[in-house]
Amino acid sequence: MKILSKLNEQQRNAVEYNAGPHIVVAGAGSGKTRVLTYKIAYLIQEGLEPESILALTFTNKAAREMKERIRELIGKKADSLWMGTFHSIFARILRIEASAINYSSNFSIYDREDSVSLVSNILQYLSINLENVTANSIQHKISNFKNHMITPEEYSNNIASTIAEKKIGEVYIEYNKRLRENNSMDFDDLLLKPIELFNNHTRILQKYKKMFKYILVDEYQDTNNAQYEIVKILSPLKDKLCVVGDDAQSIYGWRGANIRNMLDFEKDFNKSKIFRLEQNYRSTKNILLAADSVIKKNTEQIAKTLWTENPEGEEITLIKCSDEKDEAFQIAKKIKKEISTKKLSLNDIAILYRTNAQSRALEDAFRREKIPYKIVGGVEFYRRKEVKDILAYLRVLSNQDDEESLLRIMNFPQRGIGNTSITKMIAFSRKHNLSLFKTMARVFEVIEVKERIQKNVKQFRILLDKYIALQSKLSIGELTSALVDELGVLRMYKEENSQDSVSRYDNVHELLSSIQEFNKEFPEATLEQYLAEVSLVAGIDQYDESKNSITLMTVHSAKGLEFPVVFITGCEEDIFPLNPRFDSDSKIEEERRLFYVAITRAMKKVFISFARSRYRFGEVAYQNKSRFIEELNPDSVEDVIDGSNRKSGRRRKGDFDEYYQESYDDFDQERRSFRVGSRVSHDIFGQGKVLAITGNGDTQRITISFEDSGTKQLLVKFANLKLL
């Protein structure tokens, strides 16, 4: 077939095979996406109807790119494919079949923050107060239980043994009960509820088994137990199943991914066949030599050896730094040299780090050196407070049972409805088996609430009723613009006129613009469809590779991307690998796979930096070089560049030292917005509340009670806190 002429022999064999379940082990840069897209195009050209193909991915970005490539090969037939992320595809099926599992099709989808808020409310409702156990940590446990398909009853009856675990079991039971009452699901439910649906309704299962005649799964190494179970349940009668992945890039064990799904595929699916894609088209020989020398240290893997016809290329450059400031300075200098000598664009270069906390010094250096940059995977746009506030309004208009969203907006903008009054209303709603939304209409019966506040609640309910009725008369864009205008949100942020409020003002404007764009692309879309779309947007989905700037991101965010030049920073024990002293061998192997992913993002050149000391958790920590550096094949590495011993001895005044003074002066301005009682976020410790601020200038300290990590005292200068 003509379209297969561009494939190598191994790729073509994988595309043409159609005699049973098969797994394509696709090494980094070996054409995984090409095989998937060509296979789907090939199946359609061979007579399979596009709507009978289910193609499951892990990011919306991957789904969009693949569908566009398939469209280029076969035309508009590609539009009929069932292609998308596990979560988006099964959210779509759950909306169609919602009544079978006692849900309404307009159910809300809770993100992690919504789920933590629900757990917090349940802890208060059940009067549970466990030492060193927070709402955040309990939500994480619940998510882990769901990823491993452990029900609340199973956990409470068969697993929980201590008093604390029994209490967590109570929270888990109430959590699931509240989700159903709120006509809501969390992200994990989008994978568990389909299993419940298919197991309990044979007719519905047969409907989809008949509909999907071929299933393809991308990034199979990242599937968790629930995703594996869905694939098994839906697997077509003739085993028309193709999964593609790379066990060497399995890096999501911490969120439930099970590498055994990849390693045991041949055991799990009878008469299955394995195809190996080992020719790399992305990287130079030296980069592959370095990557291979590291990953070969892992014991759990499918045997393969990457090779390439690309040039030998440059060796890996190691940069030894005195601290994180020196590291940032050296990287900025190297970037300028790479751009000038190799005529590269800014977006040809990526800076990768293990944790988000490492970006601060890099950002400071790039601002000083006037190097444009963008951060991928920071606070995602749709997770920003002001954006979530507006979306919470829309979720209540769509689903009045969504209590968490209603609680979020009950007193935003401020309308004099305090926590005490809300608590009394919730107690009334529980006593009379009402939703909080219905309680608002009967607020005058809640005699514990003052008359003035009762009137405020009534007016708020009238406002919501007005916009609920307007849904059928206005487009989503018109509805949201009118609502935001009546709420006076933009006016409020404009009048506040602080750096923070200006940013929030811009973000609300951006949200309104994005809704208008969605409206233009899908003029017939309902509010429920828009909310379903944005609830499943991930940080990497918003990555704009056309913007000419340096890319800063975690290694996890970089998976699936490639750049001519890659800097891998912070390669020290306790950072990369993260906490090796306390990790099992399996976790170290996952950290090693993560390092392998970092190296194989590069096409032409890799720089690896490490520091002798680094500010961590508000104090100086002395670092040891990462074991992964020692595992690199010496033939792939050039001599260490010792940035801390440059010939100049000390930088010129007006260069590096002055730069850092200026950047921290800027940070002084930024941190003035912190107040006792402020809610803040830290990349390592999570979210917390400011208890005290002492001192000033470089020695100013801030005491914070973190939900996950207890009370910490940090130097504001280095804490990299974000105001929530």
XYZ file of C-alpha atoms in Angstrom, residues 60 87-88 91 95 107-112 114 185 187 190 380 382-383 391 395 528-538 541:
32
model
C -5.392 15.674 24.587
C -10.681 10.107 30.823
C -12.321 12.066 27.995
C -16.510 10.607 30.456
C -22.690 10.878 30.052
C -22.489 15.436 36.310
C -19.563 17.604 37.409
C -15.961 16.408 37.247
C -13.901 17.258 40.337
C -10.208 17.966 39.992
C -7.775 17.299 42.819
C -12.175 20.048 44.507
C -17.252 12.271 39.853
C -10.911 11.857 37.905
C -14.001 8.349 35.178
C -2.258 25.401 35.044
C -7.773 26.314 34.505
C -6.527 25.675 38.055
C -15.940 27.961 36.309
C -20.754 24.293 37.110
C -22.111 20.782 29.953
C -19.974 20.043 26.902
C -17.771 23.083 27.526
C -17.285 22.165 31.195
C -16.458 18.579 30.249
C -13.828 19.899 27.828
C -12.046 22.208 30.286
C -12.252 19.825 33.246
C -9.978 17.390 31.419
C -7.351 19.872 30.190
C -3.840 19.053 31.437
C -2.170 20.369 26.572
